[in-house]
């Protein structure tokens, strides 16, 4: 790499999606601010297939941008020129291919700086290209500022974000490379600005590559933006491992909250870059923010100061996070999290039970019962079909509940709690437990008095699990006693042949066959044999 450079700052434009393009434009804003102080020219460049006119994106992306629009956006945010390097091989973005193509261009043009957005793709491309060009690379820069003697200084977080290191290139370094944090860019968009757009065909040597792209698919984007979320759960270095960060995700799912992080979890790839909060990330203003395993460095707390209520969990009593927290818990996060998750889940189910049992119907609105069920389902990553299967209902029933067209029975909440991982006994009130117990006892007594039921669990009138031997006369229907109850049921045919109707579906069971089902689903038993049909029936009632 030559020691002499031009007075140009180049910024890489990532055209793989609108979201990634926006990150590149934020780096462009920071480059423009630096150029004002160093009297440099800013060039926005991108690699694309020749003749391609659309931003590379799937058809369902509403922010697809025309090529001319990309240049216009770049000019509006401060670029003096736009370069499109074109080759058919760029249709499938590959880091190795891009680096091989860029290296001779950078060597020839010798810009002062080449900046890349701080993403996985940007990091990889910057490192490969800088190494091939034998140039210096400053990584994870929050900002770039002029230094002494015309140098450029990068401000980079160090020691887990506790300090801000100042890094620069050695004298006579030639072109310098840097990865720059996009967030925190502050600039004004000027749609009246214009500049020169140049298309440069590149000849890329075709060679056997060690890595081949087999397929690509856009990552799903959260339905709710982190910056507008009502509840946020933030994890820090104190969580220790990606497995523990997974527990934090469970808490966020239980709260229907958004997941966020400080710098260490992002650097360790426990969470995506767009979940970062702080000076180098996003600023949030939730009604409730739970901060777990975060020390409270100023780089992080700058992004949460507008939160309504801050709950901090840290095992260090002297952690700075407690100075701004409204509620502080001194505890080891890995021990405390499972307990907190369980209590949050219980509270969620208690609220849903109260909503179902309310004397007055709850109007379907934002935050209404149906909306709560939908939010809870989506937070768990369940589809409507999966929730229907878990609760013994149909997908149409679930859709009706979520839309407010159906008011579900209490039994639905009990089965939902089981799917949710919460013992109904943990959130039911004592009087509700007593009512269910009395109903269970009466049903047991009624069965034991009926000739067709032979109890196999004597004295189990207060138990959840009970067993009966049911006898059905030949070619007769079974006449149930207190047959409908909340819970599950298991039937095993001991003798004869049984016709079992579950809902609208008919099953035929012979000796040795069995079936398991939710007891609230309408069901009937009938003997199909010329002899007595005997069935072992196991009931589990809530």
XYZ file of C-alpha atoms in Angstrom:
542
model
C 0.000 0.000 0.000
C 1.418 3.407 -0.996
C 2.154 5.983 1.703
C 0.410 8.733 -0.258
C -3.354 8.947 -0.282
C -6.030 11.120 -1.841
C -8.239 13.391 0.234
C -11.183 10.997 -0.014
C -13.143 9.055 2.603
C -14.919 6.025 1.159
C -17.972 4.476 2.811
C -19.183 0.973 1.914
C -22.884 0.678 1.052
C -24.479 -2.644 1.963
C -27.293 -3.240 -0.553
C -28.561 -6.557 0.772
C -31.614 -4.971 2.441
C -33.125 -1.603 3.272
C -32.198 -2.066 6.917
C -28.541 -2.716 6.093
C -28.484 0.203 3.665
C -29.704 2.472 6.467
C -26.788 1.351 8.647
C -24.388 2.242 5.843
C -26.003 5.678 5.509
C -25.514 6.278 9.236
C -21.803 5.562 8.819
C -21.903 8.000 5.895
C -23.250 10.679 8.246
C -20.291 10.146 10.600
C -17.879 10.234 7.661
C -19.412 13.514 6.489
C -18.948 15.073 9.931
C -15.277 14.024 9.911
C -14.781 15.302 6.344
C -16.030 18.761 7.343
C -13.151 18.979 9.788
C -10.465 17.399 7.600
C -11.517 18.985 4.301
C -11.892 15.577 2.643
C -14.274 14.409 -0.070
C -16.804 11.684 0.830
C -17.445 8.834 -1.621
C -20.245 6.302 -1.094
C -19.518 3.027 -2.936
C -21.343 -0.254 -3.454
C -20.899 -3.510 -5.344
C -23.780 -4.752 -7.506
C -24.593 -6.821 -10.558
C -24.357 -4.981 -13.867
C -27.719 -3.665 -15.022
C -29.418 -4.431 -11.679
C -31.808 -1.586 -10.889
C -33.332 -2.687 -7.591
C -31.909 -2.915 -4.134
C -31.229 -6.587 -3.445
C -34.219 -7.648 -1.367
C -37.135 -10.031 -1.266
C -40.401 -9.093 -2.939
C -42.179 -8.521 0.366
C -39.845 -5.764 1.519
C -41.783 -2.512 1.311
C -38.669 -0.353 1.383
C -37.144 -1.592 -1.864
C -35.189 1.301 -3.385
C -34.415 2.090 -6.995
C -30.766 2.428 -7.874
C -31.170 6.144 -8.515
C -32.803 6.405 -5.118
C -29.740 4.874 -3.459
C -27.494 7.560 -4.939
C -30.038 10.234 -4.038
C -30.124 9.013 -0.440
C -26.331 9.039 -0.281
C -26.140 12.610 -1.606
C -28.848 13.734 0.835
C -26.831 12.391 3.763
C -23.571 14.055 2.703
C -21.859 12.045 -0.042
C -20.011 14.058 -2.685
C -19.875 11.151 -5.138
C -21.328 7.659 -5.567
C -19.506 4.722 -7.130
C -21.199 1.530 -8.278
C -18.688 -1.268 -8.943
C -20.423 -3.765 -11.205
C -19.968 -7.407 -12.087
C -22.427 -10.238 -12.620
C -20.782 -12.201 -9.805
C -21.888 -9.521 -7.316
C -25.517 -10.628 -7.648
C -24.861 -13.029 -4.759
C -23.019 -11.017 -2.064
C -20.006 -12.989 -0.820
C -17.330 -11.539 1.442
C -14.447 -13.343 -0.266
C -15.602 -12.252 -3.728
C -16.116 -8.633 -2.648
C -12.707 -8.493 -0.943
C -10.914 -9.891 -3.998
C -12.608 -7.289 -6.196
C -12.060 -4.317 -3.867
C -8.392 -4.901 -3.020
C -6.890 -3.802 -6.397
C -9.317 -0.856 -6.567
C -8.287 0.391 -3.110
C -4.622 -0.021 -3.980
C -5.069 1.970 -7.194
C -7.283 4.795 -5.873
C -5.609 5.077 -2.428
C -8.408 6.842 -0.530
C -7.484 8.241 2.851
C -10.029 6.102 4.704
C -12.346 3.202 3.844
C -15.198 2.816 6.334
C -17.530 -0.149 6.837
C -20.671 -0.429 8.999
C -20.172 -2.465 12.148
C -22.073 -5.587 11.093
C -20.904 -9.187 10.710
C -20.600 -8.716 6.950
C -18.883 -5.339 7.360
C -16.372 -6.679 9.895
C -15.476 -9.638 7.712
C -15.168 -7.592 4.511
C -13.084 -4.864 6.187
C -10.688 -7.369 7.740
C -10.168 -9.385 4.551
C -9.703 -6.320 2.343
C -7.372 -4.546 4.797
C -5.221 -7.670 5.150
C -5.017 -8.161 1.365
C -4.113 -4.483 0.887
C -1.604 -4.651 3.782
C -3.336 -1.729 5.454
C -4.178 -0.855 9.074
C -7.663 -1.508 10.474
C -9.338 0.196 13.458
C -12.214 -1.944 14.710
C -15.498 -1.058 16.447
C -15.105 2.722 16.250
C -17.849 4.734 17.938
C -16.625 7.907 16.274
C -13.786 9.269 14.156
C -12.215 12.626 15.035
C -9.272 14.657 13.711
C -6.044 14.127 15.594
C -2.754 15.982 15.789
C -0.711 16.520 12.632
C -3.622 15.664 10.363
C -4.147 12.161 11.693
C -7.519 10.522 12.272
C -8.344 9.116 15.708
C -10.874 6.370 16.305
C -12.788 6.263 19.591
C -13.250 2.578 20.418
C -14.824 0.970 23.531
C -12.418 -1.234 25.482
C -12.555 -3.387 28.618
C -16.182 -4.298 28.095
C -17.157 -0.701 27.396
C -15.690 0.598 30.666
C -13.190 2.860 28.878
C -13.037 4.602 25.510
C -9.689 3.983 23.823
C -8.215 6.444 21.309
C -6.583 4.638 18.390
C -4.857 6.002 15.293
C -2.713 4.842 12.382
C 1.065 5.063 12.321
C 2.649 7.868 10.306
C 2.796 7.196 6.576
C 0.324 4.333 6.881
C -1.370 4.892 3.545
C -5.061 4.025 3.288
C -6.651 3.283 6.641
C -9.599 0.915 7.190
C -12.164 1.130 9.985
C -15.405 -0.520 11.066
C -17.758 2.101 12.467
C -20.732 1.794 14.813
C -23.717 3.127 12.823
C -25.857 4.100 15.793
C -25.484 7.523 17.331
C -25.090 9.302 14.000
C -26.625 12.777 14.056
C -27.020 14.597 10.756
C -29.556 16.500 8.721
C -30.875 15.116 5.474
C -30.663 17.571 2.576
C -32.716 16.286 -0.344
C -31.527 19.207 -2.511
C -27.926 17.989 -2.563
C -26.612 16.219 -5.650
C -23.360 14.796 -6.924
C -21.706 12.599 -9.494
C -22.732 8.951 -9.915
C -20.267 6.649 -11.683
C -20.674 3.041 -12.798
C -17.375 1.147 -12.886
C -17.270 -2.335 -14.492
C -14.879 -4.605 -12.636
C -13.129 -7.641 -14.056
C -13.135 -10.273 -11.324
C -10.887 -13.278 -11.794
C -13.022 -16.423 -11.604
C -11.427 -18.967 -9.328
C -12.405 -21.958 -7.260
C -13.730 -20.684 -3.947
C -13.463 -22.561 -0.675
C -16.874 -21.237 0.354
C -19.982 -21.481 -1.838
C -23.347 -19.883 -1.195
C -26.032 -22.546 -1.286
C -29.027 -20.377 -0.418
C -30.030 -17.163 1.321
C -33.095 -15.975 3.200
C -33.951 -12.697 4.865
C -33.905 -12.802 8.652
C -37.256 -12.074 10.248
C -37.632 -8.637 11.822
C -39.364 -8.259 15.174
C -42.948 -7.087 14.929
C -42.297 -4.449 17.569
C -39.365 -2.085 17.277
C -37.000 -2.085 20.250
C -37.005 1.695 20.498
C -40.803 1.879 20.843
C -41.290 -1.193 23.101
C -43.292 -0.825 26.317
C -41.149 -3.413 28.138
C -37.479 -4.237 27.585
C -35.238 -6.863 29.201
C -31.501 -6.125 28.913
C -28.710 -8.638 29.471
C -25.077 -7.873 30.211
C -21.728 -9.582 30.663
C -22.821 -10.799 34.107
C -24.925 -13.504 32.485
C -21.703 -15.272 31.630
C -22.793 -17.628 28.844
C -25.094 -17.811 25.847
C -27.145 -20.433 27.716
C -27.807 -17.965 30.532
C -28.707 -15.326 27.968
C -31.247 -17.856 26.710
C -32.899 -17.697 30.151
C -33.152 -13.948 29.717
C -35.018 -14.570 26.455
C -37.457 -16.766 28.387
C -38.090 -13.910 30.827
C -38.671 -11.513 27.938
C -41.103 -13.986 26.374
C -42.963 -14.329 29.673
C -43.235 -10.534 29.921
C -43.993 -10.098 26.196
C -40.990 -7.754 26.252
C -38.224 -6.977 23.780
C -34.716 -8.426 24.255
C -31.756 -6.038 24.364
C -28.120 -6.168 25.442
C -24.985 -4.269 26.362
C -21.837 -4.515 24.255
C -20.295 -7.803 25.627
C -23.239 -10.083 24.681
C -23.230 -8.523 21.200
C -19.490 -9.082 20.779
C -19.933 -12.683 21.973
C -22.702 -13.177 19.385
C -25.305 -14.073 22.008
C -27.627 -11.520 20.411
C -27.839 -9.547 17.168
C -26.171 -6.168 16.696
C -29.502 -4.353 16.403
C -30.306 -5.256 20.042
C -27.462 -3.083 21.408
C -28.413 -0.271 23.818
C -26.301 2.726 24.813
C -24.124 5.433 23.355
C -22.999 3.052 20.632
C -26.443 1.546 20.168
C -30.072 2.473 20.556
C -31.910 4.624 23.066
C -35.034 3.116 24.609
C -37.921 4.644 26.570
C -39.989 1.716 27.856
C -42.447 1.880 30.713
C -40.502 -0.989 32.326
C -36.853 -1.933 31.825
C -35.283 -4.941 33.548
C -31.479 -4.816 33.502
C -29.807 -8.139 34.330
C -26.090 -8.685 34.827
C -25.180 -5.169 33.664
C -22.623 -3.168 35.625
C -24.050 0.201 34.646
C -21.243 1.717 32.561
C -22.090 5.182 31.284
C -21.938 3.963 27.677
C -24.920 1.732 28.461
C -26.939 3.864 30.881
C -26.967 6.758 28.401
C -29.445 4.698 26.390
C -31.909 3.887 29.200
C -32.230 7.114 31.214
C -35.683 7.906 29.801
C -37.149 4.575 30.964
C -40.191 4.711 33.245
C -39.198 2.118 35.870
C -35.760 0.482 35.945
C -35.280 -2.827 37.753
C -31.631 -3.863 38.172
C -30.387 -7.345 39.072
C -26.683 -7.671 39.907
C -24.683 -9.617 42.480
C -22.327 -6.674 43.134
C -23.894 -4.265 45.682
C -21.556 -1.515 44.477
C -22.509 -1.827 40.799
C -23.192 1.637 39.291
C -26.478 0.378 37.808
C -28.077 0.582 41.282
C -27.545 4.359 41.337
C -30.167 4.877 38.627
C -32.413 1.868 39.318
C -35.856 2.337 40.868
C -35.763 -1.240 42.159
C -32.534 -3.105 42.892
C -32.056 -6.824 43.493
C -28.681 -8.011 44.780
C -28.531 -11.573 43.491
C -26.692 -13.840 41.109
C -28.583 -13.557 37.824
C -28.247 -17.232 36.928
C -29.844 -18.261 40.247
C -32.464 -15.526 40.393
C -33.692 -15.690 36.790
C -35.509 -19.078 36.984
C -37.397 -17.889 40.082
C -38.323 -14.603 38.436
C -39.485 -16.329 35.253
C -41.744 -18.660 37.257
C -43.319 -15.788 39.220
C -43.853 -13.676 36.108
C -45.583 -16.577 34.371
C -47.821 -17.095 37.393
C -48.737 -13.397 37.418
C -49.545 -13.478 33.708
C -51.855 -16.479 34.146
C -53.524 -14.911 37.194
C -54.321 -11.793 35.157
C -55.746 -13.860 32.312
C -57.863 -15.856 34.749
C -59.208 -12.612 36.243
C -60.059 -11.348 32.765
C -61.987 -14.517 31.913
C -63.868 -14.514 35.226
C -64.719 -10.807 35.110
C -68.424 -10.040 35.599
C -68.399 -7.550 32.736
C -67.106 -8.496 29.276
C -63.748 -7.056 28.324
C -63.921 -5.000 25.129
C -61.604 -6.131 22.373
C -59.008 -3.396 22.125
C -55.296 -2.847 22.309
C -54.300 -4.628 25.499
C -57.647 -6.510 25.757
C -57.929 -10.228 26.569
C -57.664 -11.409 22.963
C -54.689 -9.132 22.369
C -53.017 -10.501 25.508
C -53.461 -14.079 24.317
C -52.035 -13.185 20.913
C -49.091 -11.343 22.462
C -48.405 -14.258 24.800
C -48.592 -16.742 21.917
C -46.257 -14.743 19.691
C -43.801 -14.165 22.539
C -43.518 -17.953 22.943
C -43.010 -18.363 19.195
C -46.186 -20.448 18.889
C -48.373 -20.528 15.809
C -52.158 -20.557 16.173
C -52.132 -24.267 15.291
C -49.523 -25.045 17.962
C -51.477 -23.228 20.678
C -54.655 -24.996 19.556
C -52.983 -28.380 19.849
C -51.499 -27.532 23.257
C -54.885 -26.483 24.658
C -57.064 -29.093 22.978
C -58.875 -26.549 20.833
C -59.159 -25.812 17.130
C -57.177 -23.110 15.306
C -60.519 -21.416 14.579
C -61.260 -21.268 18.316
C -57.864 -19.653 18.999
C -58.424 -17.129 16.203
C -61.845 -16.316 17.663
C -60.401 -15.759 21.138
C -57.671 -13.479 19.814
C -60.132 -11.456 17.744
C -62.515 -11.067 20.687
C -65.331 -13.030 19.026
C -65.117 -15.907 21.529
C -65.038 -15.700 25.338
C -63.130 -18.832 26.431
C -64.056 -20.916 29.502
C -61.837 -21.049 32.557
C -60.777 -24.521 31.426
C -58.994 -22.915 28.478
C -56.866 -20.843 30.875
C -56.026 -23.934 32.901
C -54.863 -25.820 29.813
C -53.022 -22.719 28.589
C -51.171 -22.507 31.898
C -50.048 -26.119 31.508
C -48.702 -25.375 28.017
C -47.097 -22.227 29.433
C -45.268 -24.299 32.048
C -47.228 -23.063 35.079
C -48.994 -25.347 37.569
C -52.579 -24.031 37.826
C -52.337 -24.518 41.576
C -49.654 -21.846 41.695
C -51.898 -18.995 40.541
C -55.433 -20.075 41.507
C -56.863 -18.465 44.634
C -57.786 -20.658 47.611
C -61.518 -20.275 47.019
C -61.086 -21.258 43.363
C -59.075 -24.320 44.385
C -61.775 -25.261 46.897
C -64.510 -24.926 44.272
C -62.639 -27.143 41.809
C -61.891 -29.659 44.590
C -65.570 -29.838 45.590
C -66.596 -30.413 41.975
C -63.984 -33.137 41.667
C -65.155 -34.821 44.874
C -68.825 -34.790 43.868
C -68.019 -36.235 40.447
C -66.061 -39.046 42.124
C -68.913 -39.841 44.507
C -71.437 -39.916 41.654
C -69.284 -42.319 39.698
C -68.723 -44.714 42.606
C -72.497 -44.912 43.184
C -73.166 -45.926 39.593
C -73.091 -49.625 38.782
C -71.122 -49.156 35.549
C -68.175 -47.553 37.378
C -65.894 -49.675 39.530
C -63.439 -47.481 41.393
C -59.857 -48.721 41.441
C -58.595 -45.899 43.658
C -60.586 -46.129 46.862
C -60.602 -42.944 48.962
C -59.308 -40.800 46.089
C -62.182 -38.333 46.038
C -59.794 -35.436 46.694
C -57.044 -36.632 44.360
C -56.306 -35.295 40.904
C -55.553 -38.760 39.484
C -58.164 -41.505 39.706
C -58.865 -44.844 37.998
C -62.129 -46.627 37.154
C -63.208 -49.801 35.434
C -66.135 -48.960 33.139
C -68.521 -51.722 32.019
C -70.749 -51.234 28.928
C -73.493 -53.691 27.996
C -73.290 -55.321 24.514
C -74.288 -52.975 21.671
C -75.283 -50.264 24.176
C -74.210 -46.683 24.676
C -72.459 -45.805 27.879
C -74.481 -43.468 30.113
C -71.945 -41.060 31.692
C -72.233 -39.643 35.194
C -70.741 -36.159 35.764
C -68.851 -36.892 32.568
C -67.692 -33.356 31.754
C -64.681 -32.128 33.693
C -61.540 -30.076 33.176
C -58.484 -32.231 32.687
C -57.238 -35.200 30.694
C -58.468 -38.744 30.206
C -56.957 -42.063 29.168
C -59.057 -45.062 28.042
C -57.672 -48.590 27.601
C -59.932 -51.364 26.236
C -59.629 -54.476 28.436
C -62.325 -56.586 26.770
C -64.670 -56.230 23.803
C -64.841 -53.626 21.068
C -65.415 -49.909 21.690
C -66.764 -47.146 19.472
C -65.352 -43.886 20.801
C -66.649 -40.563 19.463
C -64.398 -37.585 20.154
C -65.905 -34.351 18.892
C -66.961 -35.152 15.345
C -64.491 -37.987 14.835
C -65.285 -41.667 15.439
C -62.589 -44.089 16.641
C -62.915 -47.873 16.858
C -60.809 -49.479 19.576
C -60.339 -53.195 20.129
C -58.842 -55.102 23.030
C -55.414 -53.736 23.979
C -55.876 -50.378 22.229
C -56.065 -46.990 23.964
C -56.690 -43.279 23.446
C -55.725 -40.082 25.309
C -57.657 -36.790 25.074
C -58.727 -33.563 26.789
C -61.835 -34.282 28.839
C -63.686 -31.102 27.887
C -63.927 -32.258 24.263
C -67.384 -33.880 23.865
C -67.014 -37.654 23.794
C -69.196 -40.807 23.824
C -68.585 -44.511 24.408
C -70.506 -47.416 22.867
C -69.993 -51.156 22.941
C -69.769 -52.736 19.467
C -69.296 -56.311 20.620
C -71.753 -59.084 21.421
C -70.264 -59.344 24.884
C -69.658 -56.861 27.661
C -67.035 -54.230 26.854
C -64.760 -53.291 29.742
C -62.482 -50.242 29.725
C -59.840 -48.973 32.125
C -60.394 -45.209 32.468
C -57.744 -42.949 34.031
C -58.867 -39.418 34.870
C -56.643 -36.477 35.648
C -58.731 -33.522 36.797
C -57.537 -30.020 37.540
